[in-house]
Short mmCIF file of C-alpha atoms in Angstrom, two decimals:
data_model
loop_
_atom_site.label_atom_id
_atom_site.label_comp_id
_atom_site.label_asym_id
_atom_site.label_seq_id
_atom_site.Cartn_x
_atom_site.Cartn_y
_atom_site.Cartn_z
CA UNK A 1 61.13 -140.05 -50.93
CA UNK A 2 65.12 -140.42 -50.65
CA UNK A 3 66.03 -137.78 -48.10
CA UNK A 4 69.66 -137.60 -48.46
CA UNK A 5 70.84 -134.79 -50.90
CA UNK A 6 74.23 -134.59 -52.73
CA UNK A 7 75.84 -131.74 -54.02
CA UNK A 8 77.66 -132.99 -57.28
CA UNK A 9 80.52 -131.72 -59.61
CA UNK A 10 79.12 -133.10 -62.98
CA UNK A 11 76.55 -131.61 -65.61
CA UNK A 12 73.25 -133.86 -65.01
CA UNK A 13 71.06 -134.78 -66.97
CA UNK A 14 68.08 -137.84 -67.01
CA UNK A 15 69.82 -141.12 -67.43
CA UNK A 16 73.29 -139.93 -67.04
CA UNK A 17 75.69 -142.08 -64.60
CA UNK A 18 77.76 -140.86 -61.89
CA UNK A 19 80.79 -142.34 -60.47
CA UNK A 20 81.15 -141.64 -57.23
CA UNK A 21 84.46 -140.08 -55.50
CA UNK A 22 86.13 -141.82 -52.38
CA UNK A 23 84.46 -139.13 -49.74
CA UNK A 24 81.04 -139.09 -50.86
CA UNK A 25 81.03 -143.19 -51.01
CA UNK A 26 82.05 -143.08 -47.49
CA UNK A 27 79.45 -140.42 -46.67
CA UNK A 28 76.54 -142.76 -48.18
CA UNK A 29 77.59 -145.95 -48.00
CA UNK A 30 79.32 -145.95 -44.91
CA UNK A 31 77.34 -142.41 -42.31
CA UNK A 32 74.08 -142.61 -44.13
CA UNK A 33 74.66 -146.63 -44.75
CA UNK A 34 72.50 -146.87 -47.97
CA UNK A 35 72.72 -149.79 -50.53
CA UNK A 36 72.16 -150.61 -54.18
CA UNK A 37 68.72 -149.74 -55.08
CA UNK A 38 68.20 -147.29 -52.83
CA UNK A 39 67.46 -143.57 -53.65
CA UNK A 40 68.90 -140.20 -53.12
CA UNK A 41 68.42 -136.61 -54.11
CA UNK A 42 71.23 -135.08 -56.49
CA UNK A 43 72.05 -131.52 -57.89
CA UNK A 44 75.04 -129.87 -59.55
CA UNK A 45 73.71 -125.55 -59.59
CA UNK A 46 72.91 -125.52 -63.34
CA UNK A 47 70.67 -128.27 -64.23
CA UNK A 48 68.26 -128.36 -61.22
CA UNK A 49 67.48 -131.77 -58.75
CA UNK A 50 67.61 -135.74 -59.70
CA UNK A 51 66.49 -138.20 -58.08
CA UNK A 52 69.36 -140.96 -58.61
CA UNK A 53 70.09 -144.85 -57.42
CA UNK A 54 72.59 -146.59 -56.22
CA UNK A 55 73.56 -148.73 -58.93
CA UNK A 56 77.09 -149.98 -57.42
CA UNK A 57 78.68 -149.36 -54.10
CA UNK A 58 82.38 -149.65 -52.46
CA UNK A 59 84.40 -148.34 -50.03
CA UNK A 60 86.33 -146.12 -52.46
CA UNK A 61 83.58 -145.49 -55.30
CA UNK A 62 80.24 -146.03 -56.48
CA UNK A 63 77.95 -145.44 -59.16
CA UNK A 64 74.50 -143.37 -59.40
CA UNK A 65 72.22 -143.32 -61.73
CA UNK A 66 70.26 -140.39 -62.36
CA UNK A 67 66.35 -141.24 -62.68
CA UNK A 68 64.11 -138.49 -63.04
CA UNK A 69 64.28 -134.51 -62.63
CA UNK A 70 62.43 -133.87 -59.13
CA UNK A 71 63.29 -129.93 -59.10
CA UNK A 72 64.12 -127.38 -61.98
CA UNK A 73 67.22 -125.23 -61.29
CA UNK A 74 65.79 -122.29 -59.22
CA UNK A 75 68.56 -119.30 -59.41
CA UNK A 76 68.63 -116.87 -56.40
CA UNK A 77 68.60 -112.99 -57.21
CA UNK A 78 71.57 -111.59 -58.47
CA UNK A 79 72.44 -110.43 -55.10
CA UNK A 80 76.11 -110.67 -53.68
CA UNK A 81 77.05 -110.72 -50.30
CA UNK A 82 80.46 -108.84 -49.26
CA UNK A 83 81.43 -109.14 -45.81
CA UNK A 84 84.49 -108.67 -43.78
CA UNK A 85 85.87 -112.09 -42.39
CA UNK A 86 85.78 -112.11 -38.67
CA UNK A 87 86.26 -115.09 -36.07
CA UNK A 88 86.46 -118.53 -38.12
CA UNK A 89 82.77 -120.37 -36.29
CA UNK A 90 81.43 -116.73 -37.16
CA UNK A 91 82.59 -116.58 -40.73
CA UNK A 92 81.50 -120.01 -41.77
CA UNK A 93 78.25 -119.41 -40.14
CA UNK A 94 77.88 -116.32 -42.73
CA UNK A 95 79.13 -117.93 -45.56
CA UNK A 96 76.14 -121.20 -44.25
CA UNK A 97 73.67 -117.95 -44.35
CA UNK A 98 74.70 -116.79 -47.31
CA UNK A 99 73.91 -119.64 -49.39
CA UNK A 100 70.55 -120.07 -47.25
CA UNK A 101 69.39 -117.37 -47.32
CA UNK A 102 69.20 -117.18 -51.72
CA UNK A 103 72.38 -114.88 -52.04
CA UNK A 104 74.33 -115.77 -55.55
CA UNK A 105 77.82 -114.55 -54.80
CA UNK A 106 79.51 -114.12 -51.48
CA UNK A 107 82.60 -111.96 -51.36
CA UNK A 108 84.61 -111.73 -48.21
CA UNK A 109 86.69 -108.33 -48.45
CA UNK A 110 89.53 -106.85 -46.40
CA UNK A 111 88.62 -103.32 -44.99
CA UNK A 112 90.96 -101.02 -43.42
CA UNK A 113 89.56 -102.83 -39.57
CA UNK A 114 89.62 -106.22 -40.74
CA UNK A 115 92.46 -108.48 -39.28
CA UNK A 116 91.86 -111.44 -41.79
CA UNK A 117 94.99 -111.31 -43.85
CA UNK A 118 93.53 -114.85 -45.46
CA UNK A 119 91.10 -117.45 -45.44
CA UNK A 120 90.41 -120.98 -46.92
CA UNK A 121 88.23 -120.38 -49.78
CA UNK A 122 87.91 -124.30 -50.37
CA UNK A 123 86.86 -124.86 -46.86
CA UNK A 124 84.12 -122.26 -46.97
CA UNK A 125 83.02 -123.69 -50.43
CA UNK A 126 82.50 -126.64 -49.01
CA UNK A 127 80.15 -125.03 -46.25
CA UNK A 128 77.84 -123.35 -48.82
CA UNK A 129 77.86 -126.33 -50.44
CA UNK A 130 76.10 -128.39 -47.36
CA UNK A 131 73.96 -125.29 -46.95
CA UNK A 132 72.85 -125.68 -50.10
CA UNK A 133 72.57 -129.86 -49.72
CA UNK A 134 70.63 -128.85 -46.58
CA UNK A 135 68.03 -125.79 -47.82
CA UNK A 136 66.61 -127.90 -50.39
CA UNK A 137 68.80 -125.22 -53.18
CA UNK A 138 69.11 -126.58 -56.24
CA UNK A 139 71.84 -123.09 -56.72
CA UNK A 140 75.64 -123.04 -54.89
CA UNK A 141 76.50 -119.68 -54.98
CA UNK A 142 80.35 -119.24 -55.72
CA UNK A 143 82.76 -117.66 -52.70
CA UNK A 144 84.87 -115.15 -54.27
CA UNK A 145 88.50 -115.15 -53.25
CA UNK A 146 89.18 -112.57 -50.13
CA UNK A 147 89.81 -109.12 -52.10
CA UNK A 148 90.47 -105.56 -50.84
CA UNK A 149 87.50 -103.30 -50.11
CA UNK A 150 88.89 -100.50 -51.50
CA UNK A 151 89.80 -102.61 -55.10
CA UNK A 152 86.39 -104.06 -55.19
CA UNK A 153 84.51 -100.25 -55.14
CA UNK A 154 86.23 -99.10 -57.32
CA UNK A 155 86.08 -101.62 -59.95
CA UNK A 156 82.22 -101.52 -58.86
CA UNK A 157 80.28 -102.09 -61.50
CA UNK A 158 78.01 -99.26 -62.69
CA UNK A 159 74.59 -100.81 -62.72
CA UNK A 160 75.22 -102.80 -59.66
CA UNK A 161 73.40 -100.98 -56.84
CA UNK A 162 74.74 -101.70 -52.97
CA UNK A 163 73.16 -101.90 -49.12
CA UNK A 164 75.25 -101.21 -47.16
CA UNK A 165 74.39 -100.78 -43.78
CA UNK A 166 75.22 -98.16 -41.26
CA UNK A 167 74.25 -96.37 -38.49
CA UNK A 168 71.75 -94.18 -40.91
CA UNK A 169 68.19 -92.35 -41.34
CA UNK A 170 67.09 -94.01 -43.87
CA UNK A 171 64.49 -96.76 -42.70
CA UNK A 172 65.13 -100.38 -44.94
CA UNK A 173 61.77 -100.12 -46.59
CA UNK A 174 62.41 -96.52 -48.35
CA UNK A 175 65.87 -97.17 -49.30
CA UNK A 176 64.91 -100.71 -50.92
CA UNK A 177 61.90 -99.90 -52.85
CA UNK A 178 62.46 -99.14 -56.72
CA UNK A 179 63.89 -101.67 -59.08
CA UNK A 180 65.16 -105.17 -58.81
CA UNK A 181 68.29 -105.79 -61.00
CA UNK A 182 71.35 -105.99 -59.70
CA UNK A 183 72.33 -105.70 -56.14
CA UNK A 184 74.66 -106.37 -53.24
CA UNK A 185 75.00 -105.86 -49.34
CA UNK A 186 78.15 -104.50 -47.58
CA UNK A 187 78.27 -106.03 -44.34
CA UNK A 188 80.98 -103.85 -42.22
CA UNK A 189 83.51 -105.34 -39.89
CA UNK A 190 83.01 -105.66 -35.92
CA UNK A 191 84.97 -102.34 -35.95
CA UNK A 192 83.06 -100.42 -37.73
CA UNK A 193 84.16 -98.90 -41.80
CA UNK A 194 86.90 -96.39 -41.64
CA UNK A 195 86.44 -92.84 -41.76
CA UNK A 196 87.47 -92.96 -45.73
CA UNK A 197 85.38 -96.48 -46.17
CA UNK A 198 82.65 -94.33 -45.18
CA UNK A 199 82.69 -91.48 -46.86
CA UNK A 200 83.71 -93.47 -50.12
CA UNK A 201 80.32 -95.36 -49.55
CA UNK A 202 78.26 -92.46 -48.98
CA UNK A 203 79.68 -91.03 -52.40
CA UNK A 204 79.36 -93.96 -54.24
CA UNK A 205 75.70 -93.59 -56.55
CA UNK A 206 74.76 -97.33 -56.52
CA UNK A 207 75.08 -97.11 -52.79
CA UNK A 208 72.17 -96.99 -49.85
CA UNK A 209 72.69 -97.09 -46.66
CA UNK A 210 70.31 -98.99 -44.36
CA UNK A 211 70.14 -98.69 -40.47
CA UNK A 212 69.39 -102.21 -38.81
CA UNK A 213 67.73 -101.14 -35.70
CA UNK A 214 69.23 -99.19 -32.44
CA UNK A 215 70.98 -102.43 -31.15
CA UNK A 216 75.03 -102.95 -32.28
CA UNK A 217 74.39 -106.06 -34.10
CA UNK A 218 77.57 -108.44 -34.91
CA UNK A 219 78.18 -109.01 -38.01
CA UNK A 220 76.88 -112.75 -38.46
CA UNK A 221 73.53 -111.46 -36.82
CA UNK A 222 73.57 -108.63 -39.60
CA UNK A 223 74.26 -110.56 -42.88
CA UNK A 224 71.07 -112.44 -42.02
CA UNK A 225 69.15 -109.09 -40.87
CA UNK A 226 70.19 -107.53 -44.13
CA UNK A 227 69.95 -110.78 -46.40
CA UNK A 228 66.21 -110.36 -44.93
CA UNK A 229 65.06 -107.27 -45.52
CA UNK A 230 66.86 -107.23 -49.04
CA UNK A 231 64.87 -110.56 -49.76
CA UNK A 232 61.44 -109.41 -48.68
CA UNK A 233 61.54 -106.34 -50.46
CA UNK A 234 63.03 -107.03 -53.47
CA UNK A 235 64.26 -110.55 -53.53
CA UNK A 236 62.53 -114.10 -54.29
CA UNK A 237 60.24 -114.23 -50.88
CA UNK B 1 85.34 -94.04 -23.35
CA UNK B 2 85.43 -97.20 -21.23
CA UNK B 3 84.56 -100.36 -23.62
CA UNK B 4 83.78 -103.01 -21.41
CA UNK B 5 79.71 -103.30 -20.53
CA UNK B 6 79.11 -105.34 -17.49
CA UNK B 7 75.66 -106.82 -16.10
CA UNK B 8 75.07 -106.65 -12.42
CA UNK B 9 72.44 -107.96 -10.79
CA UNK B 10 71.67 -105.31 -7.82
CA UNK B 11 69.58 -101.86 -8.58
CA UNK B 12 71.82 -98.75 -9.96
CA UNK B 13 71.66 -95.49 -9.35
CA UNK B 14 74.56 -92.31 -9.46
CA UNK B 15 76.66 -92.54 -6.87
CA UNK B 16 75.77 -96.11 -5.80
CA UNK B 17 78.86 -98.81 -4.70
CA UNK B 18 78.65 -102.03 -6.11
CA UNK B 19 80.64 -104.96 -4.59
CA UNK B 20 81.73 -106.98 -7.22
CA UNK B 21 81.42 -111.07 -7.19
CA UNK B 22 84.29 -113.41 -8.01
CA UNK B 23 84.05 -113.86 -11.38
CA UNK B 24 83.60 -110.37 -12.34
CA UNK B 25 86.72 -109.21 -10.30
CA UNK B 26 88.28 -111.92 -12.17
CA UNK B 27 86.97 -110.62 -15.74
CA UNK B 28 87.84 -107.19 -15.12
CA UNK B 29 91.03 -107.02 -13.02
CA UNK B 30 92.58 -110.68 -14.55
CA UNK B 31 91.26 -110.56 -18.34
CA UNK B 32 90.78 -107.16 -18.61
CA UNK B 33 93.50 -106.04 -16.61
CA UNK B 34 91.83 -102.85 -15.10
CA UNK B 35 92.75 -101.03 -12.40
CA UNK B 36 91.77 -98.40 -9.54
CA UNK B 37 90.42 -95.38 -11.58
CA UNK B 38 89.65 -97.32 -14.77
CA UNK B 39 85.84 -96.94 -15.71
CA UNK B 40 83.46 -99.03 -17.13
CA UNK B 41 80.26 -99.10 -18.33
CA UNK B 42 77.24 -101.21 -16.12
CA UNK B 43 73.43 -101.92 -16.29
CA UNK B 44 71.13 -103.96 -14.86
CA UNK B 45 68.09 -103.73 -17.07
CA UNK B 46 66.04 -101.65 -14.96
CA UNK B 47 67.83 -97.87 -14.66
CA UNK B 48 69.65 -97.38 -17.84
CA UNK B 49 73.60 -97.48 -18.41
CA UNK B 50 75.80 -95.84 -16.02
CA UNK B 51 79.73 -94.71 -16.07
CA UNK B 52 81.30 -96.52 -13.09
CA UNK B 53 84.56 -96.32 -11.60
CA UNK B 54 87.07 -99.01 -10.10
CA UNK B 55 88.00 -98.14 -6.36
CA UNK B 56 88.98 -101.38 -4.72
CA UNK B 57 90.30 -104.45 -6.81
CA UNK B 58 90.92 -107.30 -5.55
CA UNK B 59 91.29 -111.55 -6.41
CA UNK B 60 88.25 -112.10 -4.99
CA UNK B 61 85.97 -109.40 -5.18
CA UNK B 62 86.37 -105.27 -5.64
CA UNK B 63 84.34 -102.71 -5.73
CA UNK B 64 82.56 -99.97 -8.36
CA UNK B 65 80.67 -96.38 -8.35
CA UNK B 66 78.50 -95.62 -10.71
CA UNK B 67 79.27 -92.27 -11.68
CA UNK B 68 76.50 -91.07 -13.49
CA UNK B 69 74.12 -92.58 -16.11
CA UNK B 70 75.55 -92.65 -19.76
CA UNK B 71 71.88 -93.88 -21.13
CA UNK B 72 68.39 -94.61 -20.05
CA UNK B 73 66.51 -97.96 -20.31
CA UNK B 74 65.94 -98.42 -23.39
CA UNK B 75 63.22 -101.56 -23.63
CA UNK B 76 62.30 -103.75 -26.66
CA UNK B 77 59.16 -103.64 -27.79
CA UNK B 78 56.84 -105.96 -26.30
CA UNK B 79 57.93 -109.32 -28.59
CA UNK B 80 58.50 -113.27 -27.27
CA UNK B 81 60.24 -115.25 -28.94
CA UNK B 82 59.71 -118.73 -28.91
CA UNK B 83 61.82 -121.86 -31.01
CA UNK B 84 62.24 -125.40 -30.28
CA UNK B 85 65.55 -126.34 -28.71
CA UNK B 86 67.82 -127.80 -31.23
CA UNK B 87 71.31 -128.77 -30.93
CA UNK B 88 73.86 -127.15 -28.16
CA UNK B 89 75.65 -124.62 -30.21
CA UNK B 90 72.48 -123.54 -32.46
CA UNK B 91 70.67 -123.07 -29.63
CA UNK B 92 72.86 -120.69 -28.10
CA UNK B 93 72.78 -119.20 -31.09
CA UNK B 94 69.59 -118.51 -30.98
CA UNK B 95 69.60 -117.27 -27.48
CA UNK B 96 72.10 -114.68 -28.48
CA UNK B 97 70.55 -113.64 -31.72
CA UNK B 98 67.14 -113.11 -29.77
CA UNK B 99 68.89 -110.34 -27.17
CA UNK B 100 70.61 -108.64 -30.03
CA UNK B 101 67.93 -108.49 -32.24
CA UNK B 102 65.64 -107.11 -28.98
CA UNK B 103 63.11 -109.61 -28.03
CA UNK B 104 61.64 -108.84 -24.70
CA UNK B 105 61.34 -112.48 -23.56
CA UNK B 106 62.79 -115.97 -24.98
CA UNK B 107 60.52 -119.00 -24.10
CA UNK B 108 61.86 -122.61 -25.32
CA UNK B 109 59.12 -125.10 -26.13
CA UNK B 110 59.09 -128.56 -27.00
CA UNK B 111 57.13 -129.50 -29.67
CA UNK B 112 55.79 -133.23 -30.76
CA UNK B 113 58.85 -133.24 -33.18
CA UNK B 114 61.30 -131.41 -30.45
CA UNK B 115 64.00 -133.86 -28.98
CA UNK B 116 65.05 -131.54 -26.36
CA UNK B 117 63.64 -133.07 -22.95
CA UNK B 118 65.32 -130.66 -20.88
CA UNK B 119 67.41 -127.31 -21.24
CA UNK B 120 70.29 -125.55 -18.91
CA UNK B 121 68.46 -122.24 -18.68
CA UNK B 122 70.92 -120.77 -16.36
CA UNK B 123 73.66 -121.36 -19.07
CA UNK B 124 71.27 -119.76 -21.57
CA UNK B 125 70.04 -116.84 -19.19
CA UNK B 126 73.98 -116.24 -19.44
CA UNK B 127 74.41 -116.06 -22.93
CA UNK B 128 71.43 -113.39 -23.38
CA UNK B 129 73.48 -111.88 -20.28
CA UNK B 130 76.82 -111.70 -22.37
CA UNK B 131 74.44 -110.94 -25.95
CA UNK B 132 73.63 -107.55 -24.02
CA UNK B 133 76.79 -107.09 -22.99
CA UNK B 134 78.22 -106.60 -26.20
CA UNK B 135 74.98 -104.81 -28.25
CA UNK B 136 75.01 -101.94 -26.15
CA UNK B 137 71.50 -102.66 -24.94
CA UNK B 138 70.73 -101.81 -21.48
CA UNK B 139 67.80 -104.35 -21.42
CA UNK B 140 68.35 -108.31 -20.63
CA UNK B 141 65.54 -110.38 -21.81
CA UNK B 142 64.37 -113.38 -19.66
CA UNK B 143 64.81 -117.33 -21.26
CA UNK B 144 61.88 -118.82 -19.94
CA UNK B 145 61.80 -122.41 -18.45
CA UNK B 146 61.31 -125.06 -20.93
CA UNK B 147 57.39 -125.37 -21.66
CA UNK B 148 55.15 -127.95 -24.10
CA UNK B 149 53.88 -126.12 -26.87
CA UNK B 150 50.83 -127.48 -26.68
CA UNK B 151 50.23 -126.27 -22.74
CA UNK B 152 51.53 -122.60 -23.81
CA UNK B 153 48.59 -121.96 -26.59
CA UNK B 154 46.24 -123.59 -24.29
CA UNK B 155 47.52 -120.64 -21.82
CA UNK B 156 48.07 -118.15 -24.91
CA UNK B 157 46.90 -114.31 -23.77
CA UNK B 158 44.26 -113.64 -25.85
CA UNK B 159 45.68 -109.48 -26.82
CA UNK B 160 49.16 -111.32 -27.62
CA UNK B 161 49.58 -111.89 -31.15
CA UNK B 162 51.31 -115.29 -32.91
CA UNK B 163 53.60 -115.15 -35.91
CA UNK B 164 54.40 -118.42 -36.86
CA UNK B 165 56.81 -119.47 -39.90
CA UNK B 166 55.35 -122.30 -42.32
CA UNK B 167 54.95 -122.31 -45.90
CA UNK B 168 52.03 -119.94 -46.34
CA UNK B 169 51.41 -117.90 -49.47
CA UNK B 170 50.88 -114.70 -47.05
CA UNK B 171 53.57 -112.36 -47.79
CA UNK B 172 55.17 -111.04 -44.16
CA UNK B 173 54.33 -107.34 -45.00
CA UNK B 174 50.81 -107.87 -45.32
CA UNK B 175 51.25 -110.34 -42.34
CA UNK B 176 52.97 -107.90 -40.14
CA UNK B 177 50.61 -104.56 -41.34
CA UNK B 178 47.88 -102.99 -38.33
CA UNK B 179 48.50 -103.12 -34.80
CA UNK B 180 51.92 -103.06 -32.70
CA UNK B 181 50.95 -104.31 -28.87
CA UNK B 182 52.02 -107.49 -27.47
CA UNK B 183 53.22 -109.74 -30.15
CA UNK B 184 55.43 -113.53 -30.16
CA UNK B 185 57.11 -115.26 -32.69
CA UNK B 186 57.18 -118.62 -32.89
CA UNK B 187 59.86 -120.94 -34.75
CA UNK B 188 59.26 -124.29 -35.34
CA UNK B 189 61.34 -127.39 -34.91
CA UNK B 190 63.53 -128.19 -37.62
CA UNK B 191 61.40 -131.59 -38.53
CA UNK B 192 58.81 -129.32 -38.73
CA UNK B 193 55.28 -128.96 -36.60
CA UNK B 194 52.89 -131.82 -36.58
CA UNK B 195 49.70 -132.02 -38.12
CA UNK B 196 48.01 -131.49 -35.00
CA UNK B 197 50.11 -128.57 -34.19
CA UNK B 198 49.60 -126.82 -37.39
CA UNK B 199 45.97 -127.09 -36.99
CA UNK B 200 46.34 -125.53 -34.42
CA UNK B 201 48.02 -123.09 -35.05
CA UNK B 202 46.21 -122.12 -37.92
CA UNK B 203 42.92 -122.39 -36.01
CA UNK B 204 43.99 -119.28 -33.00
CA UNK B 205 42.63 -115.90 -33.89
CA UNK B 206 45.82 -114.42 -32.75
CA UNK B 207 47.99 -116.49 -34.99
CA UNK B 208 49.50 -115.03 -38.81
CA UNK B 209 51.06 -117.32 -40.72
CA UNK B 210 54.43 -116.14 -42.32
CA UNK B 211 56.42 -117.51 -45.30
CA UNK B 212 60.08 -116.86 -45.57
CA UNK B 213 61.40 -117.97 -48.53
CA UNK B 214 61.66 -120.73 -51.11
CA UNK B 215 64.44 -122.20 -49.31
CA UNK B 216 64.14 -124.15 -46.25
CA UNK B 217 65.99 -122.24 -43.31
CA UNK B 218 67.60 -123.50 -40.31
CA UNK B 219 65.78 -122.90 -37.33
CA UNK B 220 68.68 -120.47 -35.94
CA UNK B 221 68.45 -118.70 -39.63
CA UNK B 222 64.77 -118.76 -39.18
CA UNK B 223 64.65 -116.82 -35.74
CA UNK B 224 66.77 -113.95 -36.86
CA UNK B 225 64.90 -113.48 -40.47
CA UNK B 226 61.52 -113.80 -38.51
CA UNK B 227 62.81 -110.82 -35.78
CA UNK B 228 64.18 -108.85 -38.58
CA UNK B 229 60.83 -108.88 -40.77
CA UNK B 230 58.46 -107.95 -37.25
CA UNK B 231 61.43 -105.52 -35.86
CA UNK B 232 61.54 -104.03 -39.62
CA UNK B 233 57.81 -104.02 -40.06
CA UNK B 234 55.90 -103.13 -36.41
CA UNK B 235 59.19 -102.84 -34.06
CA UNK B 236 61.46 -100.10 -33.14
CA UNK B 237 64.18 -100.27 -36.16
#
């Protein structure tokens, strides 16, 4: 079986062809040095995994041909992951978690201690999408343009229920029993929330707060922590 | 309150004098920039977290009291960790995660699928070092010399008990229900264990096999989901 799995922007579809673009023919023909004839794995998030061929090759182009489904498209929860951007290795490692770990949207937001003032969506795209080549995920999940904390709660929408986690009581496995639905996890910035981020939180209905352990985690370490627990209780595990 | 957390090697106690070494005296009086009368915060993983004052600096050395302790030793629950050495950076990683997340001890092991013939332990004792550091914890846990899998289960303590991650249909919370006591977690190589291995595995009384997820994780991934499920379920969170 063709190891090798490409994350593609076309619909798919059994007997469709594919025309290759300049990087990704240098990525197989050239790093993973594969020929005509030979097979790879293929997926674009809606349709689910193909195996296709190599029907033509060249340094600038090439063609596939898709041969078979292999996979059916498996969606992740509707779960969304907001964090606060922090230190660039650190927030593409998150953004590499994210999509690993089965979340479907990942939102990085600005709070009042964040010093991002941007980031490069395109370039953190482009690492869920080789998490997603990697994981065996037939599902990309989108990264939302950087927004402002305080704009995204309160556009919040109603039925949308959100972990956020804090320095609280409440144990993980109380807080996330009940129903599935909608979700999403807060991850705060190295700093901390603000005194008003807080209190917003705490008054916000959809909102739990979870404690992850007595340790001061950093915030790469708790996106996967929280991605867990959310996932075991309620999620696809 | 004084923000930097150093780790010092010798025993503390109130009113002790610690010389400093080169490289902290460089850390704190050239990076940090403190001074006579500045405090900071120290531990050693045996007596807790102490207040400590500056009252020599110097280029080459200085000197500290500890002024009185700020926090007792707080220990991690009784939990190994132990993962297959990947590449440099993920490795760290996983090093670092392991200290913040509270493991008590950190063995690598090569596996029949590891590459890793040899590890710089001191490099990776320092990272668990610096991991502490910055968690708050007062407790440094050990990286263990590079061992063979196969000789550490031939050793394996009968009371300590095995999680190990593989596709099994057991659900972690069933998994991870009776007992606390001595426990390890074991992640495998990211070309997965051999057949021989598995076996293995599957075949000790102490071992529980633990799924996590539909998606295949990274083994860095991997370690901090499997610590979060056993900290959530039988540890101290």
């Amino acid at each position: 079986m063709a190891k090798v799995r490409l994350y593609l922007e076309q619909s798919l579809h059994e007997g469709q062809s594919v025309s290759l673009t300049r990087e990704q023919a240098h990525y197989l023909f050239g790093v993973m040095r594969l020929t005509v004839g030979e097979e790879i794995l293929v997926f674009e998030g809606k349709n689910g995994e193909f195996r296709a061929e190599i029907v033509e090759t060249g340094k600038r182009g090439g063609v596939l041909t898709c041969v078979e489904q292999t996979r059916p498209l498996q969606l992740p929860p509707d779960l969304w992951l907001l964090f606060a951007p922090i230190k660039k290795a650190r927030t593409d490692f998150i953004v590499e978690k994210a999509a690993e770990m089965g979340a479907a949207r990942i939102c990085p937001v600005q709070t009042e201690f964040t010093n991002a003032e941007r980031i490069r969506r395109d370039r953190l795209q482009a690492h869920a999408v080789e998490a997603a080549e990697q994981c065996g995920g037939t599902f990309v999940p989108e990264v939302a343009e950087l927004a402002r904390l305080d704009r995204v709660l309160a556009d919040w929408p109603a039925e949308r229920r959100l972990m956020f986690c804090d320095e609280a009581l409440v144990g993980a496995r109380e807080a996330l029993a009940g129903p599935s639905g909608p979700w999403a996890i807060l991850i705060g910035p190295e700093g901390g929330f603000s005194d008003t981020e807080r209190r917003r939180l705490h008054d916000m209905e959809q909102a739990v707060a979870v404690s992850l352990g007595p340790r001061i985690l950093r915030a790469d370490t708790a996106a996967v922590a929280a991605l867990t627990l959310w996932q075991s209780s309620l999620g696809d595990w």
